[in-house]
Amino acid sequence: MSKESYDVIVIGSGPGGYVCAIRCAQLGLKTACVEKRDTLGGTCLNVGCIPSKALLQASEKYEEAEKHLQAFGVKTGNVSLDLKTMMKHKDDVVGSNTQGIEYLFKKNKIDWLKGEGTIEAKGKVKVGKTTYEAKHIVIATGSDVVSLPNIEIDEKQIVSSTGALELTKVPKKLAVIGGGVIGLEMGCVWSRLGAEVTVIEFLDRILPGMDGEISKEAQKILKKQGLNFKLKTKVLEAKTSKSGVKLKLEAAAGGDAETLDVDTVLVAIGRKAFTDKLGLEKVGVKTDERGRVEVDHKFKTNVDGIYAIGDVIAGPMLAHKAEDEGVILAEMLDGQSGHIDYNLIPGVVYTWPEVANVGKTEEQLKEEGVAYKVGKFPFSANGRARAMNATDGFVKIIADAKTDKVLGGHIIGPEAGTLISEIVTVMEFGGASEDIARICHAHPTLEEAIKEAALAVDKRPLHI
Ligand code: FAD
Ligand code: NAI
């Protein structure tokens, strides 16, 4: 095989692409990964999951020191914010993670082809002036920010999530357009650091797609923490001036327009598949009505030898979904078989308390006409949560009315993102709520709330 010839070329080094490349290399395939950014790791490591979690963690500590430690008998004196150091913490975390991928590429002998990759023809990828050959091409080019037609993102006064991770001072007033995952996570960061945050959501609820009861509870708790919500509201226009941004709002059902004056606006209304300059039209790779690359259950596009994974195809735009697709595709290219149960991909919102879900919501089951039972248990009745002063929220388990098989798990509460994995595991094994109820859970742990919710499915919780 010549220097310019590979078994697999992956375009994009996000969690889908870099994981796929590592698994291909582990399986003995000669692998290269094309990345146009200066660092590896894609949206997730550079401007997504990792920096946002670094700021969420840091702002949580700030708020804890400012407001919550006193109740534990810890006197802190005057707490003040050093935003520069907080941002350095975030940048350091991003740096160590992206360099980590570079190390993994070297360790696995994966070539990083630096630059923008264009598919020239079947089996040919051009990067810079060189055309490389590959038996298999994997498109893992991810997603990009969506903007509103009448609102231009300048990443200064009107920012996307990328700009919201880089603000150099805390805005006095921040408007967040979109009450989804990014809006709530970044809204919480800046609210904890002192901004007055107003979330403007087009629908009648935040976190659409999550179980209705959970999203209501999330709104109640976040409101208590100081976030303002304007639901069923449209943003008609945004006028920037030296003094800030004037938003014109209108109730979604019509009615009088009102204005909102803020310093900064975060636009977080979803993301779109990114395929710019990839050359898809030239080679005839089909995309759907939302610009996502169309694939079959083996991640094959309509063109032989070209595959796609991650945010650029349909499904939840989540890093772990992209990673799992990357591994399975690599194993399929090696002649193995693989399968993902898309119903069992957990979703987590890293607010405090966290929100986590897996499987079906009550709303979905009603629509599907499936008979179900529900068990709930509040963290206010959990000893460990009381010891942590973190009693907001509850665990909700939904099981089939006849078979007791677990159909969904929904948690709002401390460490919900970690706790959900127990329910995911039980569901992967086709388990019932009775199984969770019979498993010995250590005491005193937050996990006991899951056991109690499972007991509650059968109307026999012990501690409430
Ligand atoms: P990406 O990570 O988008 O990577 C694609 C890469 O391809 C990019 O680096 C891009 O530069 C490169 N590329 C594109 N075109 C070309 C080309 N032609 N040539 C060369 N390179 C190219 N998900 C979670 O699961 N948990 C979270 O906590 C979470 N937090 C998030 C927070 C924010 C603020 C954002 C924006 C997203 C978050 N996500 C989170 C979503 C997650 O980042 C994405 O689902 C994930 O990154 C998708 O991975 P991917 O590999 O498909 O694509
Ligand atoms: P989202 O789809 O989660 O939320 C967008 C919200 O904006 C929705 O509530 C929607 O109804 C609302 N909206 C749409 N148009 C609007 C308009 N014109 N005016 C007002 N509201 C409007 O998308 P978001 O938050 O931008 O995140 C993008 C993707 O990134 C998500 O798919 C998510 O999976 C991923 N992500 C995941 C995280 C995690 O797993 N913790 C964290 C951050 C992002």
XYZ file of C-alpha atoms and ligand atoms in Angstrom:
561
model
C 0.000 0.000 0.000
C 1.484 3.387 -0.960
C 1.935 6.220 1.523
C -1.202 7.910 0.156
C -3.299 4.781 0.269
C -5.410 3.581 3.226
C -7.950 0.941 4.180
C -10.054 3.630 5.890
C -10.101 7.422 5.739
C -12.347 9.039 8.339
C -13.325 12.655 7.658
C -13.792 14.518 10.958
C -12.174 13.827 14.336
C -15.114 14.333 16.707
C -16.202 11.520 19.050
C -17.688 9.666 16.072
C -14.645 10.021 13.830
C -11.751 9.624 16.266
C -13.308 6.621 18.006
C -14.040 4.974 14.651
C -10.419 5.605 13.583
C -9.016 4.100 16.806
C -11.201 0.978 16.528
C -10.275 0.556 12.828
C -6.579 0.777 13.738
C -7.014 -1.681 16.623
C -8.494 -4.121 14.102
C -5.397 -3.813 11.890
C -6.827 -1.512 9.216
C -4.467 1.167 7.882
C -6.302 4.326 8.964
C -6.120 8.076 8.478
C -8.350 10.806 9.912
C -8.856 14.176 8.203
C -9.409 17.179 10.476
C -9.456 20.830 9.479
C -9.393 22.284 13.002
C -6.032 22.955 14.654
C -6.848 20.394 17.324
C -8.493 16.965 17.299
C -11.723 16.016 19.114
C -14.396 17.843 17.088
C -17.239 19.898 18.518
C -17.374 17.749 21.649
C -13.845 18.349 22.908
C -13.243 21.840 21.500
C -16.526 23.773 21.759
C -19.122 21.353 23.140
C -19.365 18.735 25.859
C -15.973 19.251 27.485
C -15.685 23.071 27.767
C -19.349 23.374 28.757
C -18.923 20.787 31.510
C -15.736 22.509 32.698
C -17.688 25.773 33.092
C -20.700 24.035 34.620
C -18.444 22.393 37.197
C -16.555 25.609 37.945
C -19.686 27.761 38.223
C -21.262 25.123 40.467
C -18.260 25.437 42.811
C -18.593 29.225 42.799
C -22.271 29.073 43.632
C -21.613 26.454 46.296
C -19.001 28.659 47.974
C -21.185 31.747 47.630
C -24.528 30.316 48.706
C -24.509 26.751 49.952
C -21.452 25.994 52.104
C -22.660 28.103 55.040
C -25.512 25.656 55.634
C -22.898 22.937 56.233
C -21.170 25.111 58.820
C -18.392 26.159 56.475
C -17.634 29.876 56.659
C -16.054 31.211 53.506
C -15.952 34.963 54.023
C -16.370 37.086 50.934
C -16.529 34.947 47.793
C -15.521 36.634 44.542
C -15.273 35.537 40.950
C -12.029 35.280 38.986
C -13.482 34.696 35.514
C -10.074 34.671 33.835
C -8.922 31.740 35.951
C -12.229 29.959 35.442
C -11.811 30.304 31.664
C -8.197 29.094 31.957
C -9.451 26.009 33.801
C -11.830 25.368 30.878
C -9.096 25.952 28.271
C -6.682 23.669 30.144
C -9.274 20.887 30.285
C -9.933 21.280 26.543
C -6.179 21.275 25.845
C -5.458 18.137 27.820
C -8.355 16.307 26.164
C -7.510 17.310 22.591
C -3.820 16.492 23.125
C -4.964 13.167 24.559
C -6.528 12.298 21.184
C -3.309 13.257 19.413
C -1.462 10.850 21.707
C -4.010 8.098 20.988
C -3.593 8.650 17.230
C 0.193 8.249 17.532
C -0.171 5.202 19.779
C -2.517 3.535 17.265
C -0.487 4.676 14.220
C -3.370 6.706 12.779
C -2.275 9.439 10.363
C -3.825 12.855 10.975
C -4.311 14.435 7.541
C -4.461 18.119 8.446
C -6.866 20.227 6.395
C -10.287 20.149 4.801
C -11.236 16.830 3.221
C -13.211 16.676 -0.016
C -14.491 13.466 -1.531
C -13.263 13.625 -5.141
C -14.710 10.322 -6.260
C -15.462 6.863 -4.877
C -12.350 5.872 -2.859
C -10.628 9.263 -3.234
C -10.282 12.035 -0.646
C -8.441 15.265 -1.389
C -6.749 17.160 1.444
C -4.783 20.235 0.406
C -3.018 19.340 -2.820
C -2.832 15.593 -2.202
C -5.410 13.031 -3.208
C -5.476 9.988 -0.941
C -7.022 6.626 -1.753
C -9.143 4.551 0.586
C -11.150 1.321 0.368
C -13.619 2.849 2.793
C -14.471 6.515 3.428
C -16.287 7.445 6.663
C -18.060 10.811 6.836
C -18.008 12.012 10.460
C -18.194 15.757 9.847
C -20.639 16.439 12.675
C -22.903 19.429 13.065
C -22.926 23.198 13.239
C -24.834 26.007 14.915
C -28.295 26.971 13.585
C -29.115 30.669 13.480
C -32.447 32.451 13.190
C -33.144 34.044 9.805
C -33.536 37.583 11.201
C -30.865 37.407 13.907
C -27.199 37.495 12.981
C -24.767 35.757 15.323
C -21.700 38.024 15.755
C -20.225 35.956 18.642
C -19.915 39.181 20.652
C -23.348 40.507 21.592
C -25.332 37.762 19.889
C -23.549 34.493 20.492
C -23.899 30.798 19.718
C -22.836 28.164 22.254
C -19.252 28.707 21.064
C -19.346 32.418 21.965
C -21.178 31.652 25.227
C -18.149 29.574 26.278
C -15.824 32.533 25.690
C -17.513 35.606 27.240
C -14.891 37.828 28.856
C -17.268 39.351 31.397
C -20.487 38.323 33.041
C -23.411 39.982 31.220
C -25.794 41.851 33.505
C -28.693 40.537 31.461
C -28.566 37.478 29.191
C -31.393 36.344 26.928
C -31.295 32.720 25.820
C -33.316 31.848 22.737
C -34.229 28.147 23.024
C -35.093 26.247 26.214
C -33.257 23.072 25.151
C -30.085 21.478 26.421
C -27.574 24.171 25.442
C -29.869 27.000 26.532
C -30.351 25.561 30.015
C -26.742 24.446 30.563
C -25.156 27.722 29.432
C -28.004 29.747 30.955
C -27.222 28.115 34.334
C -23.483 28.813 34.002
C -23.996 32.556 33.491
C -26.859 32.796 35.972
C -24.649 31.258 38.687
C -21.943 33.776 37.855
C -24.370 36.674 38.321
C -26.275 37.287 35.060
C -30.022 37.833 35.053
C -31.066 35.130 32.581
C -34.302 34.982 30.586
C -34.980 31.843 28.553
C -37.273 32.428 25.579
C -38.823 29.224 24.251
C -41.097 28.907 21.248
C -42.976 25.848 22.597
C -45.127 25.651 25.745
C -42.409 23.767 27.672
C -38.666 23.578 28.129
C -36.702 20.419 27.226
C -39.168 19.184 24.614
C -38.757 15.449 24.064
C -38.132 14.767 27.756
C -40.894 13.288 29.917
C -43.449 16.065 30.530
C -43.436 15.745 34.308
C -39.631 15.966 34.380
C -39.487 19.080 32.195
C -42.131 20.775 34.406
C -40.083 19.952 37.518
C -36.890 21.187 35.804
C -38.535 24.518 35.035
C -39.828 24.823 38.610
C -36.391 24.136 40.119
C -34.494 26.383 37.691
C -37.015 29.182 38.296
C -36.369 28.834 42.023
C -32.658 29.220 41.218
C -33.358 32.540 39.491
C -33.845 31.770 35.771
C -36.790 33.560 34.094
C -38.823 31.743 31.454
C -40.921 33.103 28.620
C -42.652 30.120 27.019
C -44.790 30.141 23.845
C -42.833 33.189 22.783
C -41.302 34.125 19.410
C -38.338 36.445 18.939
C -39.212 38.710 16.029
C -36.012 40.743 15.830
C -32.817 41.677 17.616
C -31.359 45.183 17.301
C -27.799 45.651 18.511
C -26.339 48.952 19.680
C -23.396 50.011 21.824
C -25.524 49.706 24.943
C -26.805 46.176 24.247
C -29.439 44.227 22.332
C -33.134 45.045 22.082
C -35.255 41.962 21.418
C -38.764 42.202 20.022
C -40.886 39.343 21.347
C -44.355 38.105 20.521
C -46.494 35.409 22.108
C -46.460 32.416 19.721
C -50.273 32.562 19.477
C -50.077 36.217 18.367
C -50.890 39.237 20.506
C -48.972 42.332 21.488
C -45.248 42.481 20.888
C -43.027 43.339 23.862
C -39.363 44.265 24.084
C -36.547 42.915 26.200
C -33.285 44.818 26.693
C -30.237 42.693 27.414
C -26.444 42.844 27.133
C -25.995 39.473 25.445
C -28.168 37.026 23.520
C -27.427 33.301 23.240
C -29.054 31.593 20.256
C -29.522 27.879 21.086
C -32.305 26.595 18.859
C -30.693 23.346 17.696
C -27.859 22.239 15.409
C -27.700 21.119 11.779
C -25.682 18.456 9.981
C -22.418 19.848 8.561
C -21.442 18.772 5.038
C -20.044 22.009 3.540
C -17.342 21.568 0.884
C -17.394 17.809 1.343
C -18.239 17.174 -2.303
C -21.342 15.077 -1.652
C -23.190 16.329 -4.762
C -20.199 15.525 -6.946
C -20.107 11.866 -5.879
C -23.889 11.610 -5.597
C -24.236 10.892 -1.862
C -27.895 11.420 -0.903
C -28.975 13.695 1.940
C -32.429 14.030 3.516
C -34.697 17.075 3.754
C -32.717 18.337 6.776
C -29.355 18.004 5.034
C -28.348 14.866 6.955
C -26.459 12.129 5.112
C -28.801 9.197 4.435
C -27.526 5.807 5.607
C -28.903 2.297 6.043
C -28.648 0.257 9.286
C -25.027 -0.521 8.415
C -24.167 3.206 8.076
C -23.764 2.771 4.265
C -24.689 5.700 2.067
C -26.121 5.111 -1.380
C -22.552 5.212 -2.797
C -20.507 2.038 -2.367
C -17.583 2.393 0.043
C -18.860 5.645 1.619
C -20.327 5.533 5.140
C -21.506 8.143 7.655
C -21.876 8.319 11.456
C -22.544 10.797 14.275
C -24.312 14.171 14.163
C -24.185 14.248 10.351
C -26.769 11.422 10.182
C -30.220 11.122 11.803
C -30.685 10.415 15.512
C -29.878 12.211 18.742
C -26.938 14.627 18.436
C -24.967 13.126 21.303
C -21.301 12.264 21.662
C -21.886 8.749 23.027
C -24.282 7.969 20.149
C -21.577 9.060 17.680
C -18.933 6.986 19.522
C -21.041 3.820 19.555
C -21.749 4.213 15.834
C -18.011 4.677 15.220
C -17.110 1.436 16.996
C -19.857 -0.578 15.335
C -18.987 0.715 11.877
C -15.284 -0.125 12.387
C -16.216 -3.652 13.445
C -18.550 -4.030 10.456
C -15.718 -2.930 8.134
C -13.718 -5.751 9.732
C -16.472 -8.201 8.794
C -18.098 -8.373 12.215
C -21.747 -7.625 12.956
C -23.096 -4.926 15.225
C -26.240 -3.293 16.497
C -27.328 -0.160 18.377
C -30.599 0.091 20.273
C -31.405 3.763 19.710
C -34.141 3.535 22.361
C -31.464 2.947 24.985
C -29.233 5.961 24.393
C -29.344 7.967 27.609
C -29.695 11.743 27.520
C -28.320 13.955 30.290
C -28.674 17.683 30.948
C -25.839 18.805 33.220
C -27.699 21.501 35.141
C -27.912 21.256 38.936
C -29.788 19.129 39.648
C -29.036 17.042 36.560
C -31.771 15.686 34.327
C -31.378 12.245 32.757
C -33.566 9.960 30.720
C -33.613 6.679 28.838
C -36.292 4.811 26.909
C -39.869 5.947 26.543
C -41.660 8.903 28.094
C -45.236 8.673 29.364
C -46.315 10.828 26.427
C -44.766 8.422 23.903
C -46.335 5.354 25.522
C -49.764 7.023 25.532
C -49.378 7.795 21.858
C -48.287 4.220 21.135
C -51.238 2.844 23.149
C -48.975 0.829 25.497
C -50.383 0.115 28.975
C -47.846 1.032 31.651
C -47.281 1.467 35.388
C -45.291 4.290 36.991
C -43.207 4.298 40.166
C -41.784 7.535 41.604
C -39.564 8.372 44.523
C -38.513 11.875 45.640
C -34.932 12.685 46.668
C -36.429 14.531 49.668
C -37.017 11.075 51.196
C -33.487 9.788 50.474
C -31.063 9.947 53.412
C -27.957 10.627 51.339
C -29.651 13.439 49.369
C -30.660 15.026 52.688
C -27.061 14.781 53.902
C -25.993 16.531 50.692
C -28.689 19.246 51.006
C -29.741 18.159 47.507
C -33.329 17.059 47.909
C -34.849 18.572 44.752
C -36.239 16.166 42.162
C -37.286 12.539 41.860
C -36.755 9.222 40.095
C -39.491 7.934 37.822
C -39.557 4.398 36.441
C -42.065 3.331 33.833
C -42.762 -0.397 33.377
C -45.029 -2.434 31.127
C -48.407 -2.951 32.855
C -48.498 -6.679 32.060
C -44.872 -7.871 31.906
C -43.258 -5.340 34.292
C -40.406 -4.868 31.743
C -38.792 -1.458 32.289
C -39.784 0.836 29.404
C -38.321 4.136 30.591
C -36.316 5.812 33.319
C -36.418 9.539 34.080
C -34.454 11.251 36.810
C -34.161 14.835 37.937
C -31.886 15.114 40.911
C -28.311 15.031 42.191
C -25.964 12.940 40.000
C -28.868 11.957 37.716
C -26.438 11.494 34.796
C -24.516 8.868 36.733
C -27.571 7.246 38.300
C -29.333 6.681 34.960
C -26.770 4.036 33.942
C -28.325 1.503 36.322
C -31.651 1.818 34.504
C -29.904 1.693 31.096
C -28.127 -1.528 32.107
C -31.300 -3.189 33.363
C -33.120 -2.168 30.159
C -30.252 -3.505 27.986
C -30.789 -6.891 29.651
C -34.553 -6.667 29.178
C -35.051 -6.451 32.960
C -38.200 -5.682 34.954
C -38.835 -3.157 37.718
C -38.975 -6.155 40.071
C -35.312 -6.870 39.132
C -34.242 -3.356 40.202
C -36.299 -3.674 43.392
C -34.613 -6.984 44.299
C -31.009 -5.813 43.652
C -29.118 -4.958 46.836
C -28.306 -1.218 46.787
C -25.656 0.127 49.173
C -26.822 2.434 51.969
C -26.776 5.399 52.201
C -26.592 6.165 48.481
C -28.563 8.183 45.953
C -29.075 4.887 44.075
C -31.514 3.819 46.769
C -33.961 6.300 45.202
C -33.908 4.120 42.061
C -34.661 0.995 44.068
C -37.504 2.802 45.850
C -38.956 4.055 42.545
C -38.869 0.449 41.283
C -40.646 -0.690 44.455
C -43.170 2.109 43.884
C -44.056 0.632 40.475
C -45.588 -2.203 42.521
C -46.938 0.281 45.115
C -44.596 -0.937 47.883
C -41.927 1.741 48.480
C -40.437 1.397 51.967
C -39.398 4.935 52.813
C -42.380 7.025 51.846
P -18.255 16.644 15.670
O -17.866 16.506 17.088
O -19.054 17.825 15.277
O -16.895 16.614 14.835
C -16.840 16.789 13.473
C -15.462 17.274 13.098
O -15.339 17.203 11.682
C -15.155 18.722 13.455
O -13.972 18.811 14.228
C -14.983 19.439 12.115
O -13.971 20.438 12.149
C -14.560 18.286 11.228
N -14.854 18.476 9.809
C -16.039 18.795 9.243
N -15.945 18.822 7.906
C -14.660 18.513 7.617
C -13.946 18.377 6.408
N -14.541 18.516 5.224
N -12.635 18.071 6.486
C -11.993 17.909 7.675
N -12.642 18.020 8.850
C -13.953 18.303 8.824
N -23.165 15.682 23.609
C -23.157 14.848 24.680
O -23.314 13.641 24.498
N -22.958 15.317 25.947
C -22.773 16.638 26.196
O -22.590 17.015 27.345
C -22.788 17.542 25.104
N -22.592 18.859 25.295
C -22.570 19.707 24.222
C -22.399 21.067 24.462
C -22.390 21.953 23.402
C -22.179 23.421 23.673
C -22.526 21.472 22.070
C -22.484 22.410 20.913
C -22.714 20.117 21.829
C -22.747 19.226 22.902
N -22.957 17.860 22.724
C -22.979 17.011 23.800
C -23.146 17.291 21.379
C -21.829 16.646 20.894
O -20.808 17.631 20.899
C -21.995 16.095 19.476
O -23.088 15.180 19.472
C -20.755 15.352 19.030
O -19.633 16.200 19.039
C -20.935 14.790 17.616
O -19.791 14.125 17.234
P -19.384 13.932 15.706
O -18.143 13.112 15.729
O -20.529 13.428 14.938
O -19.068 15.390 15.145
P -32.271 21.504 21.424
O -32.924 20.828 20.297
O -31.941 20.744 22.658
O -33.142 22.740 21.921
C -33.533 23.768 21.082
C -34.726 24.467 21.707
O -34.979 25.651 21.003
C -36.001 23.655 21.695
O -36.598 23.688 22.963
C -36.844 24.338 20.631
O -38.237 24.207 20.844
C -36.376 25.765 20.782
N -36.559 26.612 19.604
C -36.393 26.285 18.295
N -36.614 27.363 17.517
C -36.888 28.389 18.350
C -37.195 29.764 18.156
N -37.222 30.295 16.936
N -37.425 30.536 19.243
C -37.388 30.023 20.494
N -37.101 28.711 20.729
C -36.858 27.918 19.685
O -30.966 22.192 20.783
P -29.722 22.888 21.458
O -30.000 23.190 22.886
O -29.332 23.976 20.547
O -28.631 21.750 21.394
C -28.221 21.190 20.129
C -27.823 19.761 20.274
O -26.662 19.631 21.069
C -28.903 18.953 20.941
O -29.402 18.047 19.993
C -28.258 18.233 22.062
O -28.470 16.850 21.963
C -26.772 18.528 21.930
N -26.300 18.890 23.267
C -26.268 17.930 24.231
C -25.907 18.227 25.507
C -25.934 17.170 26.525
O -26.051 16.014 26.156
N -25.814 17.494 27.795
C -25.505 19.572 25.894
C -25.612 20.527 24.815
C -25.978 20.166 23.552
